[in-house]
Structure formats: structure tokens, C-alpha cells
Amino acid sequence: AAAKRKHGAPAARPKKRAKTAPSAPEADAKPSPDEYSIPPPVSQGKWKNKERVLIFSSRGINFRTRHLMQDLRTLMPHSKADTKMDRKDQLFVINEVCEMKNCNKCIFFEAKKKQDLYMWLSNTPQGPSAKFLVQNVHTLAELKMTGNCLRGSRPLLSFDPTFDKEPHYALLKELFIQIFSTPQYHPKSQPFVDHVFTFTVTDERIWFRNYQIIEEDAALVEIGPRFVLNLIKIFQGSFGGPTLYENPHYQSPNMHRRQIRLSVAAKFREKQQVKEVQKIKKKGSKVLIEEDPTEVVFETPAEEKPMEIQLVKPESKPIVKDKKKPRKIQRKKQKKLFRAEA
């Protein structure tokens, strides 16, 4: 029976019944063969390498650069994005941006004249940093390759033997390893290795390619993106500082375009000179060949005719009158008379 409530006193609430937990199986109990046990996670290690890469660009880049930047963010799960930087800002401001984003590596794309693309790879904030001219860019969507890899998987890095021979290439190799390699046990990465980043030195340039490893026969199929890096300078600091190395084989895009214009102008000038020479040849007097004295040897003199002097005046030719002329005169007179009568 419900307890009677006193006047003016709060009603007493009934106590809640405690839910009884189901009886837990014993720890030593083994699962039956019909039941399935959930395996433990694959990556049980600790995430120690806290490398984070900031990938962003300046204002004024074209669509191809934007797609390349997006492809790199997709392939690198340890990357972060940021808004585009204004052209008027100095490059050392990027160190502060990386500090705010908690990133210790940076890939910065700098566009100039809406046609030249430069890439900065930097270890912030101490350095070193390298500046490259990016050429022959092909993105994932453009290539339409047959390869495919798991998103967020860890890549293998393959380097040309040239990277171990020269000191500036050895420095770039270490910079590439720290930037492009996905840290082990990264939260966003997958515990698989199914693609390879290759860095090859050819024609004084670094060629970047991305290949998928096929499980059946360990063959390589290109995925993309692909681009070529032409080294300009290596600096001691981050985005500046003393120059450690300068590429003597580098030619700026402005100089390259200038040489193309000069070659075209030289061809045009050569054509004009040829035309002027032809005009002078046409206008110039013909060179007279000297007379050969042997030409007259076989000539026979013509017989000289005696001159005839006419003493009598020649007869005048008879004047033939036009028979039709009187008729024309008569017709004209008749017409005049007819007009006068009218």
C-alpha cells in the first residue's frame, strides 16, 4: 500500500532497483569453436615520431598546382593544411605559421607570374631549407593511371645511388626522408606498405614518381602524381639564411624564355637579310663579259653591194577616192533637212 503523505511534506520516492549485471564468463574460459573472437589491433606500438608537415601555398597558383597540393595531402596522412599566404608577406612568417599549427616540417608552393612554380622544403624553425623549380607537373586525376593504393598507407622511399655520392644530395635525401615518410603508428595511417616514392637524379634534376606494389608478382604500376624538381639553392636556415649550395646548372625561366625569343628574332632577321641580298642582286647592273678576240676568226665578210643613186623623181601613186564617202555626205544632208522640216 502506498504510504500516506503528510500535509505539507514532500512525497517519498520509491528506491530504484539496482540493475543486476549479467554473469561475466570466467577469464580462463576458452571460446567455443562456433564463436568468433575479435583479434587485437595490428598497431600495438606507441606513436613516437611526431613529424607533422604543413602543406600550403601562396596566392596566384593555377588549378594544376592546387590539384598537386591536394594529392600530396592525400598521400601524406601526417600533413596539415592552411589558408593561402599573401604575396606581400615575407617568407620567414611561415615559421610562425608552422609553430601555431604545431608542425616541424613545411612544403610551401610559391607562384610567380602565374606560370612559374617554386617549391620550398624546410625544417622549421632551425633549418635547413631548399628551394626548387617545379616542372612537368602531372596530377592524379590527369594521369589516369591503372595503379591504386590504400589511402593513408605507409610508403617505401627509393633513392637513386647519386644521393649517397655528393654532400648536397645527401642533405636533400635526409630532408626527403623526414618529410615524405609517414611516421610509424600514426593515428591516421594504415598498417600496410603498398606503394613506393622514387627519387631519381637525371639531367641534373630530381624526378619524383609514385608506384603501387602489386601483391601477386611484386610488379610496379605508376599511380601519380609526378613532377620534376630543379634545385636552385640550399639555405642553412628556414626560408633564408646563408647559402650552403647553389646549383650551377640552373637556368631561370625568365632567361629560358628570353633565349627562345632571341632565337626566333635571329631566324626572322636572317630571312630579312636574305631578301635584301636578293633585291640588291636584281637591281645591280649585269657584269659585261670581255670580248673574246678569237670569236671573229671564223666570220666571213658579206659582199658589198654598189650604191645606187636615183636621179629621176619617183612616180606618185594614184589617189584612190573613197566611193562610200559621197553617200555618207548625202545622208547627213538629208538628216539635216528632215530635222529642219520637223
Coordinates of C-alpha atoms in Angstrom, one line a residue:
A1 CA 0.0 0.0 0.0
A2 CA 1.2 3.5 -0.8
A3 CA 2.4 5.4 2.3
K4 CA 0.2 8.3 3.2
R5 CA 1.9 11.6 2.7
K6 CA 1.7 14.1 5.5
H7 CA 0.2 17.5 4.8
G8 CA 3.0 19.9 3.6
A9 CA 5.7 17.2 3.5
P10 CA 7.4 16.0 0.2
A11 CA 6.4 12.7 -1.1
A12 CA 8.9 9.9 -0.5
R13 CA 10.2 8.4 -3.8
P14 CA 10.5 4.7 -4.1
K15 CA 14.1 3.4 -4.3
K16 CA 15.4 2.4 -7.7
R17 CA 16.2 -1.2 -8.2
A18 CA 19.9 -1.8 -9.0
K19 CA 20.4 -3.5 -12.3
T20 CA 22.0 -6.8 -12.0
A21 CA 24.9 -7.3 -14.4
P22 CA 24.9 -10.5 -16.4
S23 CA 27.2 -13.1 -15.1
A24 CA 30.6 -12.5 -16.7
P25 CA 32.3 -15.6 -18.1
E26 CA 35.4 -16.7 -16.4
A27 CA 38.7 -15.4 -17.5
D28 CA 40.2 -18.8 -18.2
A29 CA 37.2 -19.9 -20.2
K30 CA 38.0 -20.7 -23.8
P31 CA 35.6 -19.7 -26.6
S32 CA 33.8 -22.5 -28.2
P33 CA 34.7 -23.3 -31.8
D34 CA 31.3 -22.0 -33.0
E35 CA 32.1 -18.5 -31.6
Y36 CA 34.4 -15.9 -33.3
S37 CA 36.9 -13.9 -31.2
I38 CA 37.9 -10.4 -32.2
P39 CA 41.6 -10.1 -32.9
P40 CA 43.6 -7.4 -31.2
P41 CA 44.6 -4.3 -33.2
V42 CA 47.5 -4.6 -35.5
S43 CA 49.4 -1.5 -34.4
Q44 CA 50.0 -2.0 -30.7
G45 CA 53.2 0.2 -30.7
K46 CA 53.5 3.7 -29.4
W47 CA 53.4 6.7 -31.7
K48 CA 56.9 8.2 -31.0
N49 CA 57.8 10.0 -34.3
K50 CA 55.7 13.2 -34.1
E51 CA 56.6 14.6 -37.5
R52 CA 53.9 16.9 -38.9
V53 CA 54.1 18.5 -42.3
L54 CA 52.4 21.8 -43.2
I55 CA 51.4 21.9 -46.9
F56 CA 50.1 25.2 -48.3
S57 CA 50.8 27.8 -51.0
S58 CA 50.8 31.4 -51.8
R59 CA 48.1 33.3 -53.7
G60 CA 48.1 33.2 -57.5
I61 CA 48.6 29.5 -58.1
N62 CA 46.8 27.8 -61.0
F63 CA 44.5 24.8 -60.9
R64 CA 47.3 22.3 -61.6
T65 CA 49.3 23.4 -58.6
R66 CA 46.2 23.2 -56.4
H67 CA 45.5 19.7 -57.5
L68 CA 49.1 18.7 -56.9
M69 CA 48.9 20.1 -53.4
Q70 CA 45.7 18.2 -52.7
D71 CA 47.3 15.0 -54.0
L72 CA 50.3 15.3 -51.6
R73 CA 47.9 15.9 -48.7
T74 CA 46.0 12.7 -49.6
L75 CA 49.2 10.7 -49.9
M76 CA 50.7 12.0 -46.6
P77 CA 48.3 11.4 -43.6
H78 CA 50.7 13.3 -41.3
S79 CA 50.2 16.5 -43.2
K80 CA 48.2 19.6 -42.3
A81 CA 46.6 22.4 -44.4
D82 CA 46.4 26.1 -44.0
T83 CA 45.0 29.1 -45.9
K84 CA 46.9 30.7 -48.7
M85 CA 49.6 33.2 -47.8
D86 CA 49.6 36.7 -49.2
R87 CA 52.3 37.6 -51.7
K88 CA 53.3 40.7 -49.7
D89 CA 54.3 38.7 -46.6
Q90 CA 57.9 37.7 -46.1
L91 CA 58.8 34.0 -46.2
F92 CA 60.1 33.9 -42.6
V93 CA 56.5 34.4 -41.4
I94 CA 55.9 30.7 -42.4
N95 CA 58.0 29.7 -39.3
E96 CA 55.4 31.3 -37.1
V97 CA 52.5 29.6 -39.0
C98 CA 54.2 26.2 -38.6
E99 CA 54.6 26.9 -34.9
M100 CA 50.9 27.8 -34.5
K101 CA 50.0 24.6 -36.4
N102 CA 52.4 22.5 -34.3
C103 CA 54.3 21.4 -37.5
N104 CA 58.1 20.9 -37.7
K105 CA 58.3 20.4 -41.5
C106 CA 56.9 22.5 -44.3
I107 CA 56.1 22.2 -48.0
F108 CA 55.4 25.7 -49.5
F109 CA 54.4 26.3 -53.1
E110 CA 55.2 29.8 -54.4
A111 CA 53.8 31.0 -57.7
K112 CA 55.3 33.8 -59.7
K113 CA 53.9 35.5 -62.9
K114 CA 51.1 33.0 -62.9
Q115 CA 53.2 30.5 -64.8
D116 CA 56.4 29.7 -62.7
L117 CA 56.0 27.4 -59.7
Y118 CA 58.6 27.1 -56.9
M119 CA 58.6 24.6 -54.0
W120 CA 60.2 25.2 -50.6
L121 CA 61.1 22.2 -48.4
S122 CA 62.0 23.3 -44.9
N123 CA 62.8 22.0 -41.5
T124 CA 61.3 24.7 -39.2
P125 CA 62.4 26.6 -37.4
Q126 CA 66.1 25.8 -37.3
G127 CA 66.6 24.8 -41.0
P128 CA 67.9 23.8 -43.4
S129 CA 65.7 24.6 -46.3
A130 CA 65.8 24.0 -50.1
K131 CA 64.2 25.9 -53.0
F132 CA 63.2 24.0 -56.2
L133 CA 61.7 25.0 -59.5
V134 CA 58.8 22.6 -60.2
Q135 CA 58.5 21.4 -63.8
N136 CA 56.4 18.9 -65.8
V137 CA 53.6 18.6 -63.2
H138 CA 51.0 15.8 -63.7
T139 CA 48.3 15.1 -61.1
L140 CA 46.4 12.0 -60.1
A141 CA 43.3 13.0 -61.9
E142 CA 45.2 13.9 -65.1
L143 CA 47.3 10.9 -65.5
K144 CA 44.5 8.3 -65.3
M145 CA 47.0 5.5 -64.3
T146 CA 45.9 2.0 -63.6
G147 CA 47.5 1.8 -60.2
N148 CA 45.7 2.3 -56.9
C149 CA 46.8 2.2 -53.3
L150 CA 45.1 2.3 -49.9
R151 CA 44.6 5.8 -48.6
G152 CA 46.9 6.5 -45.6
S153 CA 49.2 3.6 -46.1
R154 CA 52.9 4.0 -45.4
P155 CA 55.2 4.3 -48.5
L156 CA 58.6 3.0 -49.2
L157 CA 61.2 5.6 -50.2
S158 CA 63.5 4.7 -53.0
F159 CA 66.5 6.9 -53.8
D160 CA 69.0 7.0 -56.7
P161 CA 72.6 6.0 -55.8
T162 CA 73.6 9.5 -56.7
F163 CA 72.1 10.7 -53.4
D164 CA 75.0 8.9 -51.5
K165 CA 77.8 10.3 -53.6
E166 CA 77.5 14.1 -53.3
P167 CA 77.0 16.0 -50.0
H168 CA 74.2 18.3 -51.2
Y169 CA 72.2 15.3 -52.4
A170 CA 72.8 13.5 -49.1
L171 CA 71.3 16.5 -47.3
L172 CA 68.3 16.5 -49.6
K173 CA 67.9 12.8 -49.1
E174 CA 67.6 13.2 -45.3
L175 CA 65.2 16.1 -45.9
F176 CA 63.0 14.0 -48.2
I177 CA 63.0 11.1 -45.7
Q178 CA 61.8 13.3 -42.8
I179 CA 59.1 15.0 -44.9
F180 CA 57.6 12.2 -47.1
S181 CA 57.9 9.2 -44.8
T182 CA 54.8 8.5 -42.8
P183 CA 55.6 8.1 -39.1
Q184 CA 55.1 4.6 -37.7
Y185 CA 51.9 4.0 -35.7
H186 CA 50.5 7.3 -36.8
P187 CA 46.8 7.5 -35.8
K188 CA 45.6 8.4 -39.4
S189 CA 47.9 5.9 -41.1
Q190 CA 47.2 2.3 -42.1
P191 CA 49.5 -0.6 -41.2
F192 CA 50.2 -1.5 -44.8
V193 CA 53.0 -0.8 -47.2
D194 CA 51.7 -0.9 -50.8
H195 CA 53.3 1.9 -52.7
V196 CA 56.8 3.4 -53.3
F197 CA 58.0 7.0 -53.7
T198 CA 61.0 7.1 -56.0
F199 CA 63.5 10.0 -56.2
T200 CA 65.8 9.7 -59.3
V201 CA 68.5 12.1 -60.4
T202 CA 68.6 12.6 -64.2
D203 CA 69.8 15.6 -66.2
E204 CA 70.7 17.5 -63.0
R205 CA 67.1 17.3 -61.8
I206 CA 65.2 15.2 -59.3
W207 CA 62.3 13.1 -60.8
F208 CA 59.5 12.1 -58.4
R209 CA 57.3 9.1 -59.2
N210 CA 54.8 7.1 -57.1
Y211 CA 54.3 3.4 -57.9
Q212 CA 51.9 0.8 -56.5
I213 CA 53.3 -2.6 -55.4
I214 CA 51.2 -5.4 -56.8
E215 CA 50.9 -8.3 -54.3
E216 CA 50.9 -11.2 -56.8
D217 CA 54.2 -10.7 -58.6
A218 CA 55.6 -7.6 -56.8
A219 CA 55.4 -5.6 -60.0
L220 CA 55.2 -1.8 -60.0
V221 CA 52.4 0.2 -61.5
E222 CA 52.5 4.0 -61.6
I223 CA 49.8 5.9 -59.7
G224 CA 50.9 9.5 -59.7
P225 CA 51.3 12.4 -59.2
R226 CA 54.6 13.1 -61.0
F227 CA 56.8 16.1 -61.1
V228 CA 60.4 17.2 -61.6
L229 CA 62.4 19.3 -59.1
N230 CA 65.2 21.5 -60.4
L231 CA 67.3 22.5 -57.4
I232 CA 68.1 26.2 -57.1
K233 CA 69.6 26.8 -53.6
I234 CA 70.0 25.1 -50.2
F235 CA 69.9 27.5 -47.3
Q236 CA 71.2 27.0 -43.8
G237 CA 68.2 28.5 -42.0
S238 CA 64.5 28.0 -42.6
F239 CA 63.3 30.1 -45.6
G240 CA 66.6 32.1 -45.6
G241 CA 70.0 32.4 -44.1
P242 CA 73.5 31.6 -45.5
T243 CA 73.6 29.7 -48.8
L244 CA 75.0 26.2 -48.4
Y245 CA 74.8 25.2 -52.1
E246 CA 73.9 26.9 -55.3
N247 CA 73.1 24.9 -58.5
P248 CA 75.5 26.0 -61.3
H249 CA 73.3 24.2 -63.9
Y250 CA 70.2 26.1 -63.0
Q251 CA 68.6 28.4 -65.6
S252 CA 65.8 30.7 -64.6
P253 CA 62.5 30.6 -66.5
N254 CA 62.9 34.3 -67.5
M255 CA 66.3 33.6 -69.1
H256 CA 64.9 30.5 -70.8
R257 CA 62.0 32.4 -72.3
R258 CA 64.5 35.2 -73.3
Q259 CA 66.7 32.8 -75.2
I260 CA 63.6 31.4 -77.1
R261 CA 62.6 35.0 -78.1
L262 CA 66.2 35.8 -79.2
S263 CA 66.4 32.6 -81.3
V264 CA 63.0 33.4 -83.0
A265 CA 64.2 37.0 -83.7
A266 CA 67.5 35.7 -85.1
K267 CA 65.7 33.5 -87.6
F268 CA 63.4 36.4 -88.7
R269 CA 66.5 38.7 -89.0
E270 CA 68.2 36.1 -91.2
K271 CA 65.2 35.8 -93.5
Q272 CA 65.1 39.6 -93.9
Q273 CA 68.8 39.7 -94.8
V274 CA 68.4 37.0 -97.4
K275 CA 65.5 39.1 -99.0
E276 CA 67.6 42.2 -99.1
V277 CA 70.5 40.4 -100.7
Q278 CA 68.2 39.1 -103.4
K279 CA 66.8 42.6 -104.1
I280 CA 70.4 44.0 -104.5
K281 CA 71.2 41.3 -106.9
K282 CA 68.2 42.1 -109.1
K283 CA 68.8 45.9 -109.1
G284 CA 72.6 45.6 -109.7
S285 CA 74.0 46.1 -113.2
K286 CA 74.9 43.0 -115.1
V287 CA 78.6 42.3 -115.4
L288 CA 79.7 42.6 -119.1
I289 CA 81.9 39.8 -120.3
E290 CA 85.0 41.0 -122.1
E291 CA 85.1 40.3 -125.8
D292 CA 87.0 37.3 -127.0
P293 CA 89.3 38.1 -129.9
T294 CA 89.1 34.6 -131.2
E295 CA 85.3 34.9 -131.9
V296 CA 85.9 36.8 -135.2
V297 CA 88.2 34.2 -136.7
F298 CA 85.6 32.1 -138.5
E299 CA 83.3 35.1 -139.5
T300 CA 83.2 35.6 -143.4
P301 CA 82.7 39.2 -144.6
A302 CA 79.5 39.9 -146.5
E303 CA 79.6 41.0 -150.2
E304 CA 79.5 44.8 -150.5
K305 CA 76.7 45.9 -152.9
P306 CA 77.3 49.0 -155.1
M307 CA 75.4 52.1 -154.0
E308 CA 72.6 53.2 -156.5
I309 CA 71.8 56.9 -156.8
Q310 CA 68.3 57.6 -158.1
L311 CA 68.3 60.7 -160.4
V312 CA 64.7 60.6 -161.5
K313 CA 61.8 61.5 -159.2
P314 CA 59.6 58.5 -158.5
E315 CA 56.2 58.5 -159.8
S316 CA 53.4 59.5 -157.4
K317 CA 50.9 56.8 -156.5
P318 CA 47.3 57.4 -157.8
I319 CA 44.9 58.7 -155.2
V320 CA 42.0 56.3 -154.8
K321 CA 38.9 58.1 -153.7
D322 CA 36.5 56.6 -151.3
K323 CA 33.4 55.7 -153.1
K324 CA 31.3 55.5 -150.0
K325 CA 32.2 59.0 -148.8
P326 CA 29.7 60.9 -151.1
R327 CA 26.9 58.7 -149.9
K328 CA 27.7 59.5 -146.3
I329 CA 27.7 63.2 -147.0
Q330 CA 24.4 62.9 -148.8
R331 CA 22.8 61.1 -145.9
K332 CA 24.0 63.8 -143.5
K333 CA 22.4 66.5 -145.6
Q334 CA 19.1 64.6 -145.8
K335 CA 19.0 64.2 -142.0
K336 CA 19.6 68.0 -141.6
L337 CA 16.7 68.8 -143.9
F338 CA 14.4 66.4 -142.1
R339 CA 15.2 67.9 -138.8
A340 CA 14.7 71.4 -140.1
E341 CA 11.3 70.5 -141.5
A342 CA 10.3 68.9 -138.2

